[in-house]
Structures are given as C-alpha cells and as structure tokens.
mmCIF file of C-alpha atoms and ligand atoms in Angstrom:
data_model
loop_
_atom_site.group_PDB
_atom_site.id
_atom_site.type_symbol
_atom_site.label_atom_id
_atom_site.label_comp_id
_atom_site.label_asym_id
_atom_site.label_seq_id
_atom_site.Cartn_x
_atom_site.Cartn_y
_atom_site.Cartn_z
ATOM 1 C CA MET F 4 -6.393 34.519 40.978
ATOM 2 C CA ILE F 5 -3.376 34.234 38.715
ATOM 3 C CA ILE F 6 -1.333 37.270 37.764
ATOM 4 C CA VAL F 7 1.521 37.023 35.302
ATOM 5 C CA GLU F 8 3.770 40.028 34.851
ATOM 6 C CA ASP F 9 6.333 40.497 32.129
ATOM 7 C CA LEU F 10 7.313 36.849 31.707
ATOM 8 C CA TYR F 11 10.330 36.058 29.523
ATOM 9 C CA LYS F 12 11.754 32.687 28.534
ATOM 10 C CA THR F 13 14.569 31.826 26.136
ATOM 11 C CA PHE F 14 16.017 28.533 24.994
ATOM 12 C CA GLY F 15 19.631 29.304 24.040
ATOM 13 C CA GLU F 16 19.411 31.980 21.374
ATOM 14 C CA LEU F 17 15.691 31.515 20.884
ATOM 15 C CA GLN F 18 13.508 34.016 22.670
ATOM 16 C CA VAL F 19 10.224 32.154 23.146
ATOM 17 C CA LEU F 20 8.224 34.251 25.612
ATOM 18 C CA LYS F 21 8.626 37.973 25.078
ATOM 19 C CA GLY F 22 6.881 39.620 27.979
ATOM 20 C CA ILE F 23 3.632 37.856 28.822
ATOM 21 C CA ASN F 24 1.156 39.744 30.994
ATOM 22 C CA CYS F 25 -2.216 38.403 32.061
ATOM 23 C CA HIS F 26 -4.767 38.206 34.856
ATOM 24 C CA ILE F 27 -6.952 35.152 35.368
ATOM 25 C CA LYS F 28 -9.737 35.175 37.932
ATOM 26 C CA LYS F 29 -10.480 32.344 40.326
ATOM 27 C CA GLY F 30 -12.763 29.819 38.642
ATOM 28 C CA GLU F 31 -12.215 31.358 35.220
ATOM 29 C CA ILE F 32 -11.785 29.095 32.200
ATOM 30 C CA VAL F 33 -9.309 30.429 29.721
ATOM 31 C CA SER F 34 -8.265 28.803 26.466
ATOM 32 C CA ILE F 35 -5.027 29.664 24.749
ATOM 33 C CA ILE F 36 -4.933 29.300 20.993
ATOM 34 C CA GLY F 37 -2.298 30.240 18.459
ATOM 35 C CA PRO F 38 0.073 28.901 15.797
ATOM 36 C CA SER F 39 2.446 26.022 16.427
ATOM 37 C CA GLY F 40 5.787 27.004 17.955
ATOM 38 C CA THR F 41 4.447 30.227 19.348
ATOM 39 C CA GLY F 42 5.190 29.437 22.997
ATOM 40 C CA LYS F 43 1.824 28.207 24.341
ATOM 41 C CA SER F 44 3.229 25.059 25.979
ATOM 42 C CA THR F 45 6.261 26.965 27.208
ATOM 43 C CA PHE F 46 3.986 29.511 28.853
ATOM 44 C CA LEU F 47 1.936 26.792 30.538
ATOM 45 C CA ARG F 48 5.095 25.012 31.702
ATOM 46 C CA CYS F 49 6.496 28.260 33.093
ATOM 47 C CA LEU F 50 3.290 28.699 35.106
ATOM 48 C CA ASN F 51 4.243 25.795 37.335
ATOM 49 C CA TYR F 52 7.966 26.087 36.807
ATOM 50 C CA LEU F 53 8.450 22.977 34.715
ATOM 51 C CA GLU F 54 10.385 25.531 32.694
ATOM 52 C CA ARG F 55 12.143 28.290 34.518
ATOM 53 C CA PRO F 56 11.527 31.772 33.099
ATOM 54 C CA GLU F 57 14.458 34.219 33.205
ATOM 55 C CA LYS F 58 12.386 37.213 34.064
ATOM 56 C CA GLY F 59 8.927 38.057 35.318
ATOM 57 C CA THR F 60 6.589 37.428 38.229
ATOM 58 C CA ILE F 61 3.869 34.848 38.754
ATOM 59 C CA ILE F 62 1.322 35.276 41.524
ATOM 60 C CA MET F 63 -0.992 32.344 42.171
ATOM 61 C CA ASP F 64 -3.509 32.600 44.969
ATOM 62 C CA GLY F 65 -1.188 34.585 47.185
ATOM 63 C CA CYS F 66 1.951 32.658 46.282
ATOM 64 C CA LYS F 67 4.300 35.098 44.555
ATOM 65 C CA ILE F 68 7.353 34.017 42.601
ATOM 66 C CA LYS F 69 9.853 36.333 41.024
ATOM 67 C CA ALA F 70 11.923 34.536 38.414
ATOM 68 C CA ARG F 71 15.161 36.132 39.495
ATOM 69 C CA SER F 72 14.902 35.281 43.163
ATOM 70 C CA CYS F 73 12.734 32.172 43.357
ATOM 71 C CA THR F 74 13.519 29.411 45.842
ATOM 72 C CA LYS F 75 12.744 25.673 45.878
ATOM 73 C CA LYS F 76 10.115 26.333 48.529
ATOM 74 C CA ASP F 77 8.373 28.865 46.231
ATOM 75 C CA ILE F 78 8.282 26.299 43.433
ATOM 76 C CA TYR F 79 6.957 23.604 45.776
ATOM 77 C CA GLU F 80 4.142 25.903 46.942
ATOM 78 C CA LEU F 81 3.263 26.851 43.377
ATOM 79 C CA ARG F 82 3.070 23.197 42.347
ATOM 80 C CA GLN F 83 0.782 22.374 45.264
ATOM 81 C CA LYS F 84 -1.812 24.603 43.645
ATOM 82 C CA THR F 85 -1.552 23.340 40.108
ATOM 83 C CA ALA F 86 -2.115 20.140 38.182
ATOM 84 C CA MET F 87 -0.845 19.793 34.659
ATOM 85 C CA ILE F 88 -2.522 17.494 32.163
ATOM 86 C CA PHE F 89 -0.421 16.681 29.128
ATOM 87 C CA GLN F 90 -1.364 15.241 25.777
ATOM 88 C CA ASN F 91 0.473 11.974 26.507
ATOM 89 C CA TYR F 92 -1.437 11.120 29.740
ATOM 90 C CA SER F 93 1.728 10.577 31.866
ATOM 91 C CA LEU F 94 0.335 7.622 33.813
ATOM 92 C CA PHE F 95 2.376 4.925 35.544
ATOM 93 C CA TYR F 96 2.021 1.919 33.271
ATOM 94 C CA ASN F 97 3.117 -0.615 35.896
ATOM 95 C CA LYS F 98 0.293 0.453 38.215
ATOM 96 C CA THR F 99 -3.443 -0.124 38.055
ATOM 97 C CA VAL F 100 -5.901 2.676 37.371
ATOM 98 C CA GLU F 101 -6.791 2.807 41.061
ATOM 99 C CA GLU F 102 -3.130 2.921 42.099
ATOM 100 C CA ASN F 103 -2.484 5.729 39.623
ATOM 101 C CA ILE F 104 -5.180 7.829 41.259
ATOM 102 C CA MET F 105 -4.240 6.872 44.813
ATOM 103 C CA LEU F 106 -0.476 7.276 44.548
ATOM 104 C CA PRO F 107 -0.194 11.080 44.808
ATOM 105 C CA LEU F 108 -2.832 11.084 47.554
ATOM 106 C CA LEU F 109 -0.636 8.732 49.580
ATOM 107 C CA THR F 110 2.805 10.089 48.756
ATOM 108 C CA VAL F 111 2.200 13.823 48.322
ATOM 109 C CA GLN F 112 -0.883 14.460 50.414
ATOM 110 C CA LYS F 113 -0.014 11.780 53.019
ATOM 111 C CA LYS F 114 -3.555 10.462 53.204
ATOM 112 C CA LYS F 115 -4.372 7.118 54.850
ATOM 113 C CA LYS F 116 -4.829 4.238 52.418
ATOM 114 C CA GLN F 117 -8.491 3.797 53.242
ATOM 115 C CA GLU F 118 -9.289 7.479 52.683
ATOM 116 C CA ALA F 119 -7.358 7.475 49.400
ATOM 117 C CA ALA F 120 -9.301 4.385 48.302
ATOM 118 C CA VAL F 121 -12.648 6.092 49.003
ATOM 119 C CA ILE F 122 -11.590 9.217 47.077
ATOM 120 C CA SER F 123 -10.382 7.071 44.189
ATOM 121 C CA GLU F 124 -13.650 5.122 44.137
ATOM 122 C CA ASN F 125 -15.566 8.386 43.911
ATOM 123 C CA ILE F 126 -13.368 9.785 41.159
ATOM 124 C CA LEU F 127 -13.641 6.579 39.129
ATOM 125 C CA ARG F 128 -17.402 7.007 39.161
ATOM 126 C CA GLN F 129 -17.118 10.654 38.109
ATOM 127 C CA ILE F 130 -14.839 9.832 35.194
ATOM 128 C CA GLY F 131 -17.093 6.943 34.195
ATOM 129 C CA LEU F 132 -14.556 4.158 34.768
ATOM 130 C CA PRO F 133 -15.635 2.373 37.976
ATOM 131 C CA ASP F 134 -15.154 -1.035 36.376
ATOM 132 C CA LYS F 135 -11.555 -0.267 35.307
ATOM 133 C CA LYS F 136 -10.215 0.061 38.821
ATOM 134 C CA ARG F 137 -7.950 -2.989 38.590
ATOM 135 C CA SER F 138 -7.006 -2.513 34.936
ATOM 136 C CA TYR F 139 -3.605 -1.367 33.774
ATOM 137 C CA PRO F 140 -3.416 1.779 31.619
ATOM 138 C CA SER F 141 -2.124 -0.164 28.606
ATOM 139 C CA SER F 142 -5.451 -2.030 28.431
ATOM 140 C CA LEU F 143 -7.429 1.239 28.208
ATOM 141 C CA SER F 144 -8.200 3.352 25.176
ATOM 142 C CA GLY F 145 -6.381 6.692 24.816
ATOM 143 C CA GLY F 146 -9.535 8.551 25.823
ATOM 144 C CA GLN F 147 -9.928 6.404 28.930
ATOM 145 C CA GLN F 148 -6.264 6.913 29.836
ATOM 146 C CA GLN F 149 -6.632 10.657 29.536
ATOM 147 C CA ARG F 150 -9.739 10.513 31.752
ATOM 148 C CA VAL F 151 -7.643 8.719 34.383
ATOM 149 C CA GLY F 152 -5.015 11.485 34.087
ATOM 150 C CA ILE F 153 -7.701 14.119 34.623
ATOM 151 C CA GLY F 154 -9.234 12.043 37.442
ATOM 152 C CA ARG F 155 -5.886 11.964 39.210
ATOM 153 C CA ALA F 156 -5.757 15.764 39.159
ATOM 154 C CA MET F 157 -9.386 15.926 40.349
ATOM 155 C CA ALA F 158 -8.579 13.627 43.287
ATOM 156 C CA MET F 159 -5.805 15.993 44.374
ATOM 157 C CA LYS F 160 -8.355 18.826 44.463
ATOM 158 C CA LYS F 161 -5.999 21.228 42.770
ATOM 159 C CA GLU F 162 -7.275 24.780 42.509
ATOM 160 C CA ILE F 163 -5.740 25.336 39.113
ATOM 161 C CA MET F 164 -5.664 22.889 36.209
ATOM 162 C CA LEU F 165 -3.356 23.448 33.277
ATOM 163 C CA PHE F 166 -4.219 21.434 30.179
ATOM 164 C CA ASP F 167 -1.752 21.199 27.316
ATOM 165 C CA GLU F 168 -3.652 19.931 24.284
ATOM 166 C CA PRO F 169 -5.418 17.215 26.282
ATOM 167 C CA THR F 170 -6.981 15.626 23.204
ATOM 168 C CA SER F 171 -4.393 16.072 20.494
ATOM 169 C CA ALA F 172 -2.964 12.546 20.836
ATOM 170 C CA LEU F 173 -6.413 10.999 20.440
ATOM 171 C CA ASP F 174 -8.333 9.823 17.406
ATOM 172 C CA PRO F 175 -11.190 12.206 16.660
ATOM 173 C CA ALA F 176 -13.667 9.521 17.783
ATOM 174 C CA LEU F 177 -12.156 9.467 21.281
ATOM 175 C CA ARG F 178 -11.794 13.209 21.749
ATOM 176 C CA GLY F 179 -15.432 13.783 22.668
ATOM 177 C CA GLU F 180 -15.313 11.769 25.888
ATOM 178 C CA VAL F 181 -12.318 13.729 27.192
ATOM 179 C CA LEU F 182 -13.788 17.065 26.162
ATOM 180 C CA ASP F 183 -17.064 16.066 27.834
ATOM 181 C CA LEU F 184 -15.229 15.332 31.077
ATOM 182 C CA ILE F 185 -13.461 18.699 30.982
ATOM 183 C CA ARG F 186 -16.822 20.324 30.279
ATOM 184 C CA VAL F 187 -18.404 18.603 33.301
ATOM 185 C CA LEU F 188 -15.472 19.732 35.420
ATOM 186 C CA ALA F 189 -15.988 23.266 34.219
ATOM 187 C CA GLU F 190 -19.669 23.133 35.097
ATOM 188 C CA THR F 191 -19.396 21.525 38.485
ATOM 189 C CA ARG F 192 -16.172 22.677 40.099
ATOM 190 C CA ASN F 193 -14.789 26.033 40.934
ATOM 191 C CA THR F 194 -11.448 25.107 39.434
ATOM 192 C CA THR F 195 -9.501 27.660 37.450
ATOM 193 C CA MET F 196 -8.588 26.151 34.107
ATOM 194 C CA ILE F 197 -6.108 27.180 31.476
ATOM 195 C CA ILE F 198 -6.437 25.062 28.369
ATOM 196 C CA VAL F 199 -4.042 25.154 25.441
ATOM 197 C CA THR F 200 -5.959 23.725 22.541
ATOM 198 C CA HIS F 201 -6.291 23.599 18.788
ATOM 199 C CA GLU F 202 -9.962 22.590 19.175
ATOM 200 C CA ILE F 203 -11.478 25.956 18.467
ATOM 201 C CA ALA F 204 -15.107 24.817 18.685
ATOM 202 C CA PHE F 205 -14.446 23.312 22.110
ATOM 203 C CA ALA F 206 -12.602 26.441 23.273
ATOM 204 C CA GLU F 207 -15.582 28.482 22.183
ATOM 205 C CA LYS F 208 -18.063 26.360 24.143
ATOM 206 C CA ILE F 209 -16.108 26.130 27.350
ATOM 207 C CA SER F 210 -14.137 29.344 27.759
ATOM 208 C CA ASP F 211 -14.916 32.508 29.623
ATOM 209 C CA ARG F 212 -12.092 34.016 27.664
ATOM 210 C CA ILE F 213 -9.808 33.126 24.781
ATOM 211 C CA ILE F 214 -6.215 34.268 24.576
ATOM 212 C CA TYR F 215 -4.609 34.390 21.163
ATOM 213 C CA MET F 216 -0.835 33.971 21.386
ATOM 214 C CA ASP F 217 1.529 34.630 18.538
ATOM 215 C CA GLN F 218 5.334 34.687 18.459
ATOM 216 C CA GLY F 219 5.774 34.713 22.204
ATOM 217 C CA ARG F 220 3.246 37.403 22.962
ATOM 218 C CA ILE F 221 -0.415 37.667 23.823
ATOM 219 C CA MET F 222 -1.710 39.390 20.708
ATOM 220 C CA GLU F 223 -5.341 39.544 21.639
ATOM 221 C CA GLU F 224 -7.734 38.321 24.318
ATOM 222 C CA GLY F 225 -11.434 38.560 25.045
ATOM 223 C CA PRO F 226 -14.705 36.629 25.242
ATOM 224 C CA ALA F 227 -14.870 33.724 22.803
ATOM 225 C CA TRP F 228 -17.436 35.389 20.528
ATOM 226 C CA GLN F 229 -15.269 38.452 20.160
ATOM 227 C CA ILE F 230 -12.007 36.663 19.415
ATOM 228 C CA LEU F 231 -13.662 34.205 17.030
ATOM 229 C CA SER F 232 -16.183 36.482 15.321
ATOM 230 C CA GLU F 233 -14.624 39.900 15.520
ATOM 231 C CA PRO F 234 -10.885 39.484 15.948
ATOM 232 C CA LYS F 235 -9.115 42.817 15.805
ATOM 233 C CA GLU F 236 -5.642 41.666 14.860
ATOM 234 C CA GLY F 237 -4.811 40.602 11.325
ATOM 235 C CA ARG F 238 -2.768 37.660 12.604
ATOM 236 C CA THR F 239 -5.700 36.318 14.651
ATOM 237 C CA LYS F 240 -7.923 36.505 11.547
ATOM 238 C CA GLU F 241 -5.303 34.739 9.475
ATOM 239 C CA PHE F 242 -4.888 31.989 12.076
ATOM 240 C CA LEU F 243 -8.613 31.384 12.425
ATOM 241 C CA LYS F 244 -9.096 31.155 8.674
ATOM 242 C CA ASN F 245 -7.171 27.887 8.713
ATOM 243 C CA TYR F 246 -9.685 26.180 10.960
ATOM 244 C CA ILE F 247 -12.511 24.364 9.260
ATOM 245 C CA ASP F 248 -14.628 24.445 12.401
ATOM 246 C CA TYR F 249 -14.366 28.220 12.576
ATOM 247 C CA GLN F 250 -17.426 29.920 11.138
ATOM 248 C CA ASP F 251 -18.097 33.603 11.245
ATOM 249 C CA SER F 252 -21.287 33.799 13.223
ATOM 250 C CA SER F 253 -22.844 36.710 15.031
ATOM 251 C CA SER F 254 -24.807 34.246 17.200
ATOM 252 C CA ARG F 255 -21.641 33.996 19.275
ATOM 253 C CA ARG F 256 -22.565 37.263 20.932
ATOM 254 C CA ASN F 257 -25.259 35.460 22.895
ATOM 255 C CA SER F 258 -23.332 32.351 23.836
ATOM 256 C CA VAL F 259 -22.643 31.911 27.546
ATOM 257 C CA PRO F 260 -19.687 29.814 28.710
ATOM 258 C CA PHE F 261 -20.390 26.841 30.974
ATOM 259 C CA SER F 262 -18.823 28.313 34.085
ATOM 260 C CA ALA F 263 -21.193 31.288 33.907
ATOM 261 C CA LYS F 264 -24.351 29.206 33.707
HETATM 262 N N1 ATP W 308 13.167 22.445 25.889
HETATM 263 C C1 ATP W 308 13.325 23.184 24.796
HETATM 264 N N2 ATP W 308 14.552 23.429 24.310
HETATM 265 C C2 ATP W 308 14.725 24.210 23.210
HETATM 266 N N3 ATP W 308 13.731 24.779 22.512
HETATM 267 C C3 ATP W 308 12.476 24.576 22.954
HETATM 268 C C4 ATP W 308 12.207 23.757 24.106
HETATM 269 N N4 ATP W 308 10.860 23.747 24.309
HETATM 270 C C5 ATP W 308 10.325 24.487 23.317
HETATM 271 N N5 ATP W 308 11.296 24.988 22.500
HETATM 272 C C6 ATP W 308 11.072 25.853 21.341
HETATM 273 O O1 ATP W 308 10.292 26.952 21.782
HETATM 274 C C7 ATP W 308 9.356 27.337 20.782
HETATM 275 C C8 ATP W 308 7.961 27.329 21.376
HETATM 276 O O2 ATP W 308 7.604 25.988 21.673
HETATM 277 P P1 ATP W 308 6.224 25.594 22.336
HETATM 278 O O3 ATP W 308 6.283 24.134 22.533
HETATM 279 O O4 ATP W 308 6.004 26.433 23.535
HETATM 280 O O5 ATP W 308 5.185 25.991 21.215
HETATM 281 P P2 ATP W 308 3.612 25.750 21.117
HETATM 282 O O6 ATP W 308 2.992 27.063 20.888
HETATM 283 O O7 ATP W 308 3.189 24.964 22.291
HETATM 284 O O8 ATP W 308 3.473 24.890 19.785
HETATM 285 P P3 ATP W 308 2.455 23.667 19.425
HETATM 286 O O9 ATP W 308 1.140 24.282 19.096
HETATM 287 O O10 ATP W 308 3.098 23.036 18.226
HETATM 288 O O11 ATP W 308 2.421 22.737 20.608
HETATM 289 C C9 ATP W 308 9.540 26.373 19.625
HETATM 290 O O12 ATP W 308 10.362 26.979 18.662
HETATM 291 C C10 ATP W 308 10.251 25.190 20.260
HETATM 292 O O13 ATP W 308 11.055 24.512 19.339
HETATM 293 MG MG1 MG W 309 2.448 23.004 22.564
#
C-alpha cells in the first residue's frame, strides 16, 4: 500500500508538484500519463527520494516518511522496497549481463555468490536471455538491455516497481518485447507497479487505474476505460486527442486489466 499526502516539490522558482495525493493498493498497476513537463518523472523520483520533496508524506508498506523530518535511515528503508527502471537502462557497461543482475544481490542483499548465480540464471530465463549471460550490455539491443534492467529489479524481489517511460528510448520495433515482459510481470507477480508512459494503448491494457497528471497535479484518475473513453476534465480530453492510438470506444467498459485476471 502506498499513500501519498500533499506532496510538494520545487526546483528553484519552479513549483513542479503542487500537492499530490494518492492511494495505491498492494499489487495494483497504475499508469501515469500527462503532458511533457508536467511533473510525472519528478513525482516518481520523489517516491523513492531520488528527489527530495519539500513538503508532504509518503507511506510505503508501513514505512512512513515526512518530508520535513526525514532521516537517512527512512530513505534507506524506502529504497529497499522500491526499484526504479529508467528509460536509459542504467546498466554497468563494464560488467556482463550476469554480473549486472548479480551485483546488487551480492552487495546490497549480501547473498552468497552461488545463490546469486542461481537467482540470476532463473531471471535470465524469465527475461528470455539465457544465452546472453556472458555478454556485455553494449553488445545487446536496446530492448534486450532494458529487459536486463527489469530483470535486475525482479531478482531483488522489490515489492514496488517504478517505471519511468521504460520504452521511450527504443525504436518502435523493440518496444513490444519490453512491454511484453512488463505485462508478464503484471500477470505473474504481486508487485505493485507505477508506470509513467506515453504508450496509451499499453497503459490501457495493463493498468488497473490510470492517473492523468497536468501541471503538477493529479487532474483525474480512474479505471482505464473511464479515463480514456469518458474523461471528465477538458484537459484530459485535449491531451488524449493528440494520441493516434487513442480511439473512443465503449468496448473499454468491459476490458479487464491483467492483474485482475
Ligand atoms: N533537476 C531539475 N532541476 C530543475 N528543474 C527540473 C529538474 N527536474 C525537472 N525539472 C523541471 O520540472 C518540470 C517537470 O519535469 P518532469 O521531468 O517531472 O516532467 P515529465 O512530466 O516527466 O515530462 P516528460 O513527459 O517530458 O518526461 C519541468 O519543467 C522540468 O524542466
Ligand atoms: Mg518524464
């Protein structure tokens, strides 16, 4: 369970988050959509304190952090629960695929090498890259690199995964394999996922709920069919109009997200 209360973040004079409030249930898959520069990444980064909000409270599975009084220990605990997957993969390029997956298991989770190797082996199968174990990231395609990044988070068994546009750096042809992996994760694990994405069709398929953010606020949220087919706010309608893959369809009413199947 994630609860965010009255979260504010400014960069200098620029007020980016203007009082974000939301509740996300355990195992829920939530996509955040909205115009560029609206604060989606900033919100995600505040959730695990990569950016420090000035005001507000974040509660994550019992770990409660108040912006004004948070300690290093609070931040450490919060980060133990979350994995963040960025658009640029953030792999170690001087290490093999296997080493990339094993490293946090050894250094952060203090696992024995043999155990880490077994976990890594398993993950490589799940992400469909068992034969790339000894390869270096630079010899993989972007889609494969992103799958390694996701695999690394899977190996750590994080309860909460935060995705910031996981496919936006990829050619359209490579996006499918990463989206498929996220979809499988959504179907098979009880991981809570928050996904910032511009892929509206994907958000629709995967999400229990879509949040529409605009100018530092949550303007509207609800089941995918409602936000995409019957948005209440003018700004949501305007935003969605710009997406070619957005079609007004009442069939959305009957669509069931993966995690609910
Ligand atoms: N480290 C920073 N220092 C100063 N300004 C920042 C910083 N990070 C973000 N901003 C500003 O905060 C605003 C929100 O940025 P953010 O990256 O959260 O938007 P976004 O909704 O993720 O946009 P996009 O869809 O383009 O990724 C922007 O005006 C951006 O320039
Ligand atoms: Mg962003």
